[in-house]
Tab-separated table of C-alpha atoms and ligand atoms in Angstrom:
chain	number	residue	atom	x	y	z
A	1	MET	CA	45.793	24.349	95.534
A	2	LYS	CA	44.580	26.104	92.672
A	3	GLN	CA	47.035	29.121	92.052
A	4	SER	CA	46.022	32.852	91.406
A	5	ILE	CA	45.867	34.172	87.850
A	6	TYR	CA	48.153	37.130	88.627
A	7	GLY	CA	51.023	34.961	89.683
A	8	LEU	CA	51.775	34.346	86.353
A	9	THR	CA	53.383	36.964	83.964
A	10	PHE	CA	51.787	38.059	80.120
A	11	GLU	CA	54.308	35.947	78.600
A	12	GLN	CA	53.852	33.053	81.440
A	13	LEU	CA	50.348	33.656	80.686
A	14	THR	CA	50.248	33.155	76.334
A	15	SER	CA	52.862	30.244	77.113
A	16	TRP	CA	50.647	28.730	79.020
A	17	LEU	CA	47.005	28.937	76.788
A	18	GLU	CA	49.053	28.074	73.751
A	19	GLU	CA	49.878	25.030	75.040
A	20	HIS	CA	46.345	24.262	76.148
A	21	GLY	CA	45.023	24.978	72.146
A	22	GLU	CA	43.927	28.153	72.567
A	23	LYS	CA	44.538	31.189	71.115
A	24	LYS	CA	47.926	33.713	71.491
A	25	PHE	CA	45.653	36.511	71.465
A	26	ARG	CA	43.532	35.265	74.686
A	27	SER	CA	46.287	36.288	76.693
A	28	LYS	CA	46.004	40.259	75.879
A	29	GLN	CA	42.148	39.806	76.144
A	30	VAL	CA	42.297	38.279	79.779
A	31	TRP	CA	45.191	40.200	81.106
A	32	ASP	CA	42.210	43.660	80.157
A	33	TRP	CA	40.115	41.796	82.177
A	34	LEU	CA	42.357	41.405	84.989
A	35	TYR	CA	44.058	44.574	85.416
A	36	GLN	CA	42.230	47.218	82.963
A	37	LYS	CA	38.544	46.214	84.528
A	38	ARG	CA	39.186	44.615	87.321
A	39	VAL	CA	36.480	41.681	87.569
A	40	THR	CA	37.565	38.769	90.241
A	41	GLU	CA	35.410	36.092	88.744
A	42	PHE	CA	36.103	34.340	85.091
A	43	SER	CA	32.579	34.170	83.726
A	44	GLN	CA	32.603	37.896	84.032
A	45	MET	CA	35.418	37.580	81.216
A	46	LYS	CA	32.615	38.624	78.340
A	47	ASN	CA	34.256	38.598	74.806
A	48	VAL	CA	36.278	35.415	76.191
A	49	ASN	CA	35.166	32.001	74.649
A	50	GLN	CA	33.387	29.746	76.869
A	51	SER	CA	35.895	26.879	76.705
A	52	CYS	CA	38.530	28.957	77.666
A	53	ILE	CA	36.823	30.509	80.654
A	54	ASP	CA	36.230	26.518	81.871
A	55	LEU	CA	39.865	25.602	81.158
A	56	LEU	CA	40.972	29.054	83.086
A	57	ALA	CA	38.731	28.086	86.008
A	58	GLU	CA	39.426	24.557	86.028
A	59	HIS	CA	43.420	25.962	86.596
A	60	PHE	CA	43.417	28.780	88.363
A	61	THR	CA	41.120	31.343	90.957
A	62	ILE	CA	42.175	35.164	90.844
A	63	GLU	CA	41.092	35.865	94.319
A	64	THR	CA	43.274	33.856	97.470
A	65	LEU	CA	43.374	36.233	100.049
A	66	THR	CA	40.720	36.919	101.722
A	67	GLU	CA	40.290	40.240	104.438
A	68	GLU	CA	40.153	39.571	108.059
A	69	ILE	CA	40.569	43.325	108.994
A	70	LYS	CA	40.747	46.610	107.595
A	71	GLN	CA	41.464	49.387	109.767
A	72	GLU	CA	41.914	53.433	108.552
A	73	SER	CA	44.003	56.163	110.399
A	74	GLN	CA	43.356	59.319	110.397
A	75	ASP	CA	45.596	60.701	108.104
A	76	GLY	CA	44.363	58.135	105.371
A	77	THR	CA	46.505	55.083	105.789
A	78	ILE	CA	44.734	51.599	105.473
A	79	LYS	CA	46.601	49.068	107.287
A	80	PHE	CA	44.306	45.979	105.521
A	81	LEU	CA	44.705	42.561	107.301
A	82	PHE	CA	44.592	39.697	105.108
A	83	LYS	CA	44.458	35.603	105.116
A	84	LEU	CA	45.730	32.769	102.484
A	85	ASP	CA	44.102	30.052	101.498
A	86	ASP	CA	46.182	28.401	104.357
A	87	GLY	CA	45.383	30.081	107.137
A	88	ASN	CA	48.172	31.998	108.024
A	89	VAL	CA	47.604	35.617	107.504
A	90	ILE	CA	49.958	38.673	106.192
A	91	GLU	CA	49.545	42.445	106.360
A	92	THR	CA	49.702	45.247	103.993
A	93	VAL	CA	49.395	48.704	103.661
A	94	LEU	CA	48.386	51.626	101.487
A	95	MET	CA	49.686	55.116	102.450
A	96	ARG	CA	49.130	59.021	100.671
A	97	PHE	CA	51.521	60.824	100.018
A	98	ASN	CA	51.083	64.379	98.081
A	99	TYR	CA	53.014	62.206	94.641
A	100	GLY	CA	50.594	59.100	94.865
A	101	LEU	CA	49.456	56.064	96.550
A	102	SER	CA	51.666	53.656	98.048
A	103	VAL	CA	51.020	50.288	98.973
A	104	CYS	CA	53.247	48.410	100.924
A	105	VAL	CA	53.858	44.619	100.575
A	106	THR	CA	54.376	41.268	102.169
A	107	THR	CA	56.795	38.843	100.888
A	108	GLN	CA	56.864	35.903	103.529
A	109	VAL	CA	55.153	34.454	106.214
A	110	GLY	CA	57.268	35.690	108.774
A	111	CYS	CA	61.245	36.601	108.219
A	112	ASN	CA	64.043	34.360	108.980
A	113	ILE	CA	66.547	37.137	109.480
A	114	GLY	CA	64.925	37.797	112.993
A	115	CYS	CA	66.677	41.686	112.988
A	116	SER	CA	66.226	42.288	117.028
A	117	PHE	CA	64.290	45.262	116.723
A	118	CYS	CA	61.613	43.855	114.008
A	119	ALA	CA	57.867	43.314	115.288
A	120	SER	CA	58.112	39.921	112.182
A	121	GLY	CA	61.514	38.532	113.577
A	122	ILE	CA	59.598	37.438	116.096
A	123	LEU	CA	57.659	35.175	114.284
A	124	ARG	CA	59.961	32.468	112.203
A	125	LYS	CA	59.336	32.274	108.868
A	126	SER	CA	56.628	29.464	107.866
A	127	ARG	CA	56.828	30.124	104.027
A	128	ASP	CA	57.536	32.307	100.976
A	129	LEU	CA	54.413	33.952	99.225
A	130	THR	CA	53.869	33.066	96.080
A	131	SER	CA	53.997	35.680	93.253
A	132	GLY	CA	49.841	35.703	92.640
A	133	GLU	CA	49.750	36.296	96.525
A	134	ILE	CA	52.185	39.743	96.653
A	135	VAL	CA	50.408	40.848	93.507
A	136	GLU	CA	46.957	40.228	94.900
A	137	GLN	CA	47.997	42.494	97.726
A	138	ILE	CA	48.044	45.409	95.293
A	139	MET	CA	44.527	44.404	93.121
A	140	GLN	CA	42.926	44.106	96.639
A	141	VAL	CA	43.638	47.696	98.067
A	142	GLN	CA	42.948	48.951	94.316
A	143	HIS	CA	39.358	47.177	94.419
A	144	HIS	CA	39.150	48.143	97.594
A	145	LEU	CA	40.111	52.112	95.777
A	146	ASP	CA	38.066	51.096	92.971
A	147	LYS	CA	34.789	50.575	95.329
A	148	GLN	CA	35.608	54.448	96.633
A	149	GLY	CA	34.116	55.309	92.972
A	150	LYS	CA	36.315	58.560	93.356
A	151	ASP	CA	38.848	57.043	90.339
A	152	GLU	CA	42.163	56.729	92.464
A	153	ARG	CA	44.560	54.762	91.445
A	154	VAL	CA	48.149	52.537	93.585
A	155	SER	CA	50.965	54.292	92.152
A	156	HIS	CA	53.954	53.278	94.090
A	157	ILE	CA	55.151	50.556	95.716
A	158	VAL	CA	57.512	49.392	98.218
A	159	VAL	CA	58.474	45.706	99.239
A	160	MET	CA	58.867	46.674	102.809
A	161	GLY	CA	56.302	44.621	104.226
A	162	ILE	CA	57.347	41.861	106.401
A	163	GLY	CA	60.113	39.098	105.247
A	164	GLU	CA	63.162	39.600	103.277
A	165	PRO	CA	62.065	40.432	99.406
A	166	PHE	CA	65.844	38.973	98.400
A	167	ASP	CA	64.744	35.459	100.552
A	168	ASN	CA	62.596	35.174	97.824
A	169	TYR	CA	63.904	36.093	95.125
A	170	ASP	CA	62.003	34.684	92.378
A	171	ASN	CA	59.027	35.137	93.288
A	172	LEU	CA	59.885	39.374	94.066
A	173	MET	CA	61.386	38.934	90.029
A	174	ASP	CA	57.807	37.810	88.835
A	175	PHE	CA	55.916	40.041	90.791
A	176	LEU	CA	57.309	43.023	89.848
A	177	ASN	CA	57.373	42.067	86.522
A	178	VAL	CA	53.448	41.671	87.076
A	179	VAL	CA	52.851	44.893	88.306
A	180	ASN	CA	55.337	46.945	85.640
A	181	ASP	CA	53.970	45.718	82.787
A	182	LYS	CA	52.505	47.738	80.131
A	183	LYS	CA	48.961	45.660	79.503
A	184	GLY	CA	48.854	45.636	83.485
A	185	LEU	CA	49.610	47.775	86.081
A	186	SER	CA	52.032	49.521	84.568
A	187	ILE	CA	52.949	50.372	87.751
A	188	GLY	CA	56.724	52.594	86.419
A	189	ALA	CA	59.839	51.292	87.591
A	190	ARG	CA	61.162	53.882	89.135
A	191	HIS	CA	58.058	54.042	91.760
A	192	ILE	CA	58.656	50.569	93.081
A	193	THR	CA	61.637	50.135	96.169
A	194	VAL	CA	62.653	46.685	97.103
A	195	SER	CA	64.195	46.652	100.402
A	196	THR	CA	66.506	44.323	101.614
A	197	SER	CA	68.603	43.577	105.291
A	198	GLY	CA	71.873	42.893	102.683
A	199	ILE	CA	71.555	39.672	100.858
A	200	ALA	CA	74.807	40.595	99.398
A	201	PRO	CA	74.796	37.396	96.039
A	202	LYS	CA	71.326	38.726	95.893
A	203	MET	CA	72.080	42.490	95.266
A	204	TYR	CA	74.623	41.244	92.355
A	205	GLU	CA	71.758	39.448	91.105
A	206	PHE	CA	69.318	42.283	91.184
A	207	ALA	CA	71.661	44.781	89.782
A	208	ASP	CA	72.783	42.417	86.645
A	209	GLU	CA	68.901	42.837	85.906
A	210	GLY	CA	69.183	45.923	83.755
A	211	ILE	CA	66.204	46.746	85.439
A	212	GLN	CA	64.694	50.428	86.766
A	213	VAL	CA	63.380	49.089	90.407
A	214	ASN	CA	65.126	51.077	93.313
A	215	LEU	CA	66.883	49.636	95.728
A	216	ALA	CA	67.181	50.232	99.486
A	217	LEU	CA	69.709	48.680	102.075
A	218	SER	CA	68.810	48.286	105.417
A	219	ILE	CA	72.438	49.367	106.992
A	220	HIS	CA	70.964	50.329	110.216
A	221	ALA	CA	75.107	50.931	111.768
A	222	PRO	CA	77.931	51.432	110.928
A	223	ASN	CA	79.977	49.062	111.791
A	224	ASN	CA	80.103	45.601	112.139
A	225	GLU	CA	80.536	45.162	115.892
A	226	LEU	CA	76.914	47.274	115.815
A	227	ARG	CA	75.379	45.728	113.361
A	228	THR	CA	75.593	42.301	113.824
A	229	GLN	CA	73.933	43.294	117.507
A	230	ILE	CA	70.968	44.379	115.704
A	231	MET	CA	70.926	42.364	113.005
A	232	LYS	CA	72.272	38.575	113.213
A	233	ILE	CA	71.837	38.315	109.634
A	234	ASN	CA	75.631	40.793	109.371
A	235	ARG	CA	77.321	37.278	110.313
A	236	ALA	CA	76.743	36.300	106.914
A	237	TYR	CA	77.184	39.360	104.922
A	238	PRO	CA	79.049	41.620	106.854
A	239	LEU	CA	80.362	45.427	105.647
A	240	GLU	CA	83.479	43.902	103.967
A	241	LYS	CA	80.862	41.983	101.706
A	242	LEU	CA	78.144	44.064	101.467
A	243	MET	CA	80.013	47.148	100.477
A	244	PRO	CA	81.612	45.568	97.261
A	245	ALA	CA	78.224	44.432	96.413
A	246	ILE	CA	77.314	48.265	97.396
A	247	ASP	CA	79.117	49.200	94.822
A	248	TYR	CA	78.903	46.661	92.033
A	249	TYR	CA	75.144	47.991	91.992
A	250	LEU	CA	75.897	51.728	91.630
A	251	GLU	CA	78.718	51.359	89.073
A	252	LYS	CA	76.668	48.822	86.895
A	253	THR	CA	73.063	50.886	87.445
A	254	ASN	CA	74.156	54.298	87.134
A	255	ARG	CA	71.278	54.281	90.288
A	256	ARG	CA	70.666	55.892	93.615
A	257	ILE	CA	70.573	53.410	96.264
A	258	THR	CA	68.740	54.616	100.010
A	259	PHE	CA	69.918	53.379	103.354
A	260	GLU	CA	67.590	53.319	106.036
A	261	TYR	CA	69.043	53.928	109.472
A	262	ILE	CA	66.591	52.867	112.120
A	263	LEU	CA	67.379	55.353	115.015
A	264	LEU	CA	68.067	53.482	118.351
A	265	ARG	CA	67.612	55.535	121.042
A	266	ASP	CA	71.510	55.098	122.636
A	267	VAL	CA	71.932	51.673	120.785
A	268	ASN	CA	73.234	53.200	117.459
A	269	ASP	CA	72.265	57.156	117.846
A	270	HIS	CA	75.209	58.959	118.637
A	271	LYS	CA	76.618	61.679	117.325
A	272	LYS	CA	80.102	59.194	116.032
A	273	GLU	CA	77.617	56.561	114.129
A	274	ALA	CA	76.308	59.588	112.095
A	275	GLU	CA	80.113	60.702	111.824
A	276	GLU	CA	81.346	56.907	110.883
A	277	LEU	CA	77.993	56.030	109.186
A	278	ALA	CA	79.545	59.720	106.777
A	279	ALA	CA	82.442	58.136	106.395
A	280	LEU	CA	81.582	54.874	105.224
A	281	LEU	CA	79.328	56.166	102.309
A	282	LYS	CA	81.810	59.141	102.232
A	283	ASP	CA	83.022	57.902	98.226
A	284	LYS	CA	79.347	57.353	97.336
A	285	ARG	CA	77.436	60.352	98.388
A	286	HIS	CA	76.510	61.354	94.887
A	287	LEU	CA	74.620	58.414	94.675
A	288	SER	CA	73.391	57.672	98.003
A	289	TYR	CA	70.741	59.159	100.497
A	290	VAL	CA	70.073	57.894	103.682
A	291	ASN	CA	66.498	57.568	105.139
A	292	LEU	CA	66.514	58.265	108.911
A	293	ILE	CA	63.599	56.359	111.139
A	294	PRO	CA	62.630	56.939	114.127
A	295	TYR	CA	62.224	53.364	115.738
A	296	ASN	CA	58.012	52.216	116.463
A	297	PRO	CA	58.652	50.749	119.099
A	298	VAL	CA	57.788	47.119	119.861
A	299	ALA	CA	56.638	44.806	122.689
A	300	ASP	CA	58.942	42.432	124.244
A	301	HIS	CA	61.612	44.853	122.665
A	302	PRO	CA	64.117	46.134	124.418
A	303	TYR	CA	64.128	49.650	122.519
A	304	GLU	CA	63.469	53.049	122.768
A	305	ARG	CA	63.018	55.254	119.772
A	306	SER	CA	65.364	58.142	119.571
A	307	GLU	CA	64.721	61.679	121.539
A	308	LYS	CA	64.306	64.432	119.110
A	309	GLU	CA	67.298	66.056	119.689
A	310	ALA	CA	69.224	63.124	118.653
A	311	ILE	CA	67.189	62.385	115.101
A	312	LEU	CA	68.272	66.238	114.612
A	313	THR	CA	72.266	65.823	115.455
A	314	PHE	CA	72.296	62.729	113.332
A	315	TYR	CA	70.322	64.599	110.326
A	316	GLN	CA	72.325	67.405	110.661
A	317	THR	CA	75.619	65.503	111.212
A	318	LEU	CA	75.033	63.468	107.590
A	319	MET	CA	73.908	66.317	105.947
A	320	ASP	CA	77.552	68.452	107.134
A	321	ARG	CA	79.341	65.566	105.479
A	322	GLY	CA	77.158	65.917	102.092
A	323	ILE	CA	75.370	62.831	102.868
A	324	LYS	CA	71.572	63.869	102.124
A	325	CYS	CA	69.520	62.049	104.357
A	326	GLY	CA	65.654	62.656	105.643
A	327	VAL	CA	63.857	61.741	108.162
A	328	ARG	CA	61.401	59.016	107.349
A	329	THR	CA	57.050	60.955	107.778
A	330	GLU	CA	55.443	58.206	109.899
A	331	HIS	CA	52.320	56.593	108.676
A	332	GLY	CA	49.021	55.027	111.103
A	333	THR	CA	50.907	54.490	113.944
A	334	ASP	CA	47.484	54.841	115.838
A	335	ILE	CA	46.683	51.445	114.228
A	336	ASP	CA	49.936	49.743	114.301
A	337	ALA	CA	51.252	50.410	110.906
A	338	ALA	CA	54.530	49.552	111.599
A	339	CYS	CA	56.443	46.269	109.728
A	340	GLY	CA	54.287	43.485	111.516
A	341	GLN	CA	53.085	45.441	114.185
A	342	LEU	CA	48.971	44.788	112.865
A	343	ARG	CA	50.161	40.515	112.514
A	344	SER	CA	52.035	39.748	115.866
A	345	LYS	CA	49.077	41.494	118.078
A	346	GLN	CA	46.800	39.650	115.705
A	347	ILE	CA	48.496	36.214	116.216
A	348	GLU	CA	49.069	37.259	120.081
A	349	LYS	CA	44.978	37.546	120.248
A	350	GLU	CA	44.541	34.418	118.884
A	351	LYS	CA	46.722	32.422	121.546
A	352	ALA	CA	45.342	34.102	124.002
A	353	ARG	CA	42.011	33.467	122.783
A	354	LYS	CA	42.835	29.600	122.012
A	355	LYS	CA	44.362	29.503	126.016
A	356	LYS	CA	40.780	30.730	127.180
A	357	GLN	CA	39.021	28.165	125.118
A	358	MET	CA	41.291	24.916	126.742
A	359	GLN	CA	40.884	26.801	130.555
A	360	THR	CA	37.090	26.390	130.054
A	361	ASN	CA	36.493	23.450	128.150
B	1	SAH	N1	63.473	42.643	105.203
B	1	SAH	C1	63.456	43.315	104.529
B	1	SAH	C2	62.842	44.292	103.967
B	1	SAH	C3	61.200	44.862	104.635
B	1	SAH	S1	61.557	45.421	106.912
B	1	SAH	C4	64.661	44.793	105.071
B	1	SAH	O1	64.647	44.487	106.304
B	1	SAH	O2	65.265	45.776	104.333
B	1	SAH	C5	61.586	47.008	105.919
B	1	SAH	C6	62.047	48.138	107.277
B	1	SAH	O3	61.304	48.199	108.086
B	1	SAH	C7	63.473	47.689	107.228
B	1	SAH	O4	64.465	49.272	107.305
B	1	SAH	C8	63.282	47.687	108.657
B	1	SAH	O5	64.292	48.368	108.994
B	1	SAH	C9	62.354	48.533	108.758
B	1	SAH	N2	61.624	48.315	110.397
B	1	SAH	C10	61.232	46.977	111.232
B	1	SAH	N3	60.954	47.357	111.856
B	1	SAH	C11	60.457	48.296	112.308
B	1	SAH	C12	59.435	49.159	113.711
B	1	SAH	N4	59.542	48.570	114.817
B	1	SAH	N5	59.621	50.510	113.776
B	1	SAH	C13	60.485	50.789	112.433
B	1	SAH	N6	61.478	50.823	111.075
B	1	SAH	C14	60.884	49.329	111.606
B	2	SF4	FE1	62.750	40.415	108.835
B	2	SF4	FE2	63.128	43.371	107.580
B	2	SF4	FE3	61.565	42.506	110.186
B	2	SF4	FE4	64.520	42.303	110.052
B	2	SF4	S1	64.019	44.142	109.470
B	2	SF4	S2	63.562	40.756	110.489
B	2	SF4	S3	64.493	41.601	107.800
B	2	SF4	S4	61.030	41.814	107.986
């Protein structure tokens, strides 16, 4: 199967073209067509010579995703379900904020980390997405915006869709390189956030990259017992491995880390957990921000959303101890916009349809 040209960084495309006998300046032209004029066919690249167009078309495609479903929520959130060329489906979400338009991308088909509260975790990982498939999610959303004719641009990216980005590290890094490149989409590194469940060795590597991309860590519990209960990855990377990795990142980058804390009713939302979390982050509170996430209930999962009171108490307890925090506002709850929900519903529907078909045959 041909790979998407979106997967190549500018440097990779330049050396590929040179290896294939093309002039160096072609890559600048091709990128201009891809990311400024945003065409979807090589034949539309007017100032590129025919032999180069033929060469590219022979080895690459531009688009590999097909839009299966697009749901728009009342608050302007749009959820896209895309089919990959191997038939798997992934989801991408566009959210509107007062500071801009943010896209949440998927990095893997399913996820092997298996957090007990997450819709993606039930469906095991079947494969990593290629860098091209991750970039293309942004491009598909941008093409949608272009068609609306309002001159809107994707300005922010959160790598918080299905999958563990640090379990697909090299493709993640190529993706970040492409979307950040000034010659392409030029989405500022400070406008991009990567969220990890805490793969400690990769956090060291990420710190050493020398890039300004933000890091979010899904902490979700202030002690090992509770954290292991809701995130089994904590067995491999318990807090005593995670905290030094966080310290290294902070020291190396001097950039703030966002700690994501999903509030599960009567599980991790008591005042004592807020106190424990505050103590855990005390020495790094100048570079910490805690994002409290009201849980989005998932079918067949044992958890419920915390009461409003509990959320407020948790928030206040952290604030009183000098830990900056906020409660995440929700987007598109009327369209299953939470991590993996639309996709898992779609897969259930598909299963039910196949079962019915077998019964009637
Ligand atoms: N695998 C990475 C990134 C994807 S998950 C990680 O875990 O950090 C991104 C965020 O979505 C995580 O913080 C996760 O806790 C949150 N999330 C998953 N399921 C959710 C649900 N049902 N309701 C609210 N947030 C959820
Ligand atoms: Fe994977 Fe993140 Fe979901 Fe955990 S929360 S199962 S790491 S996608």
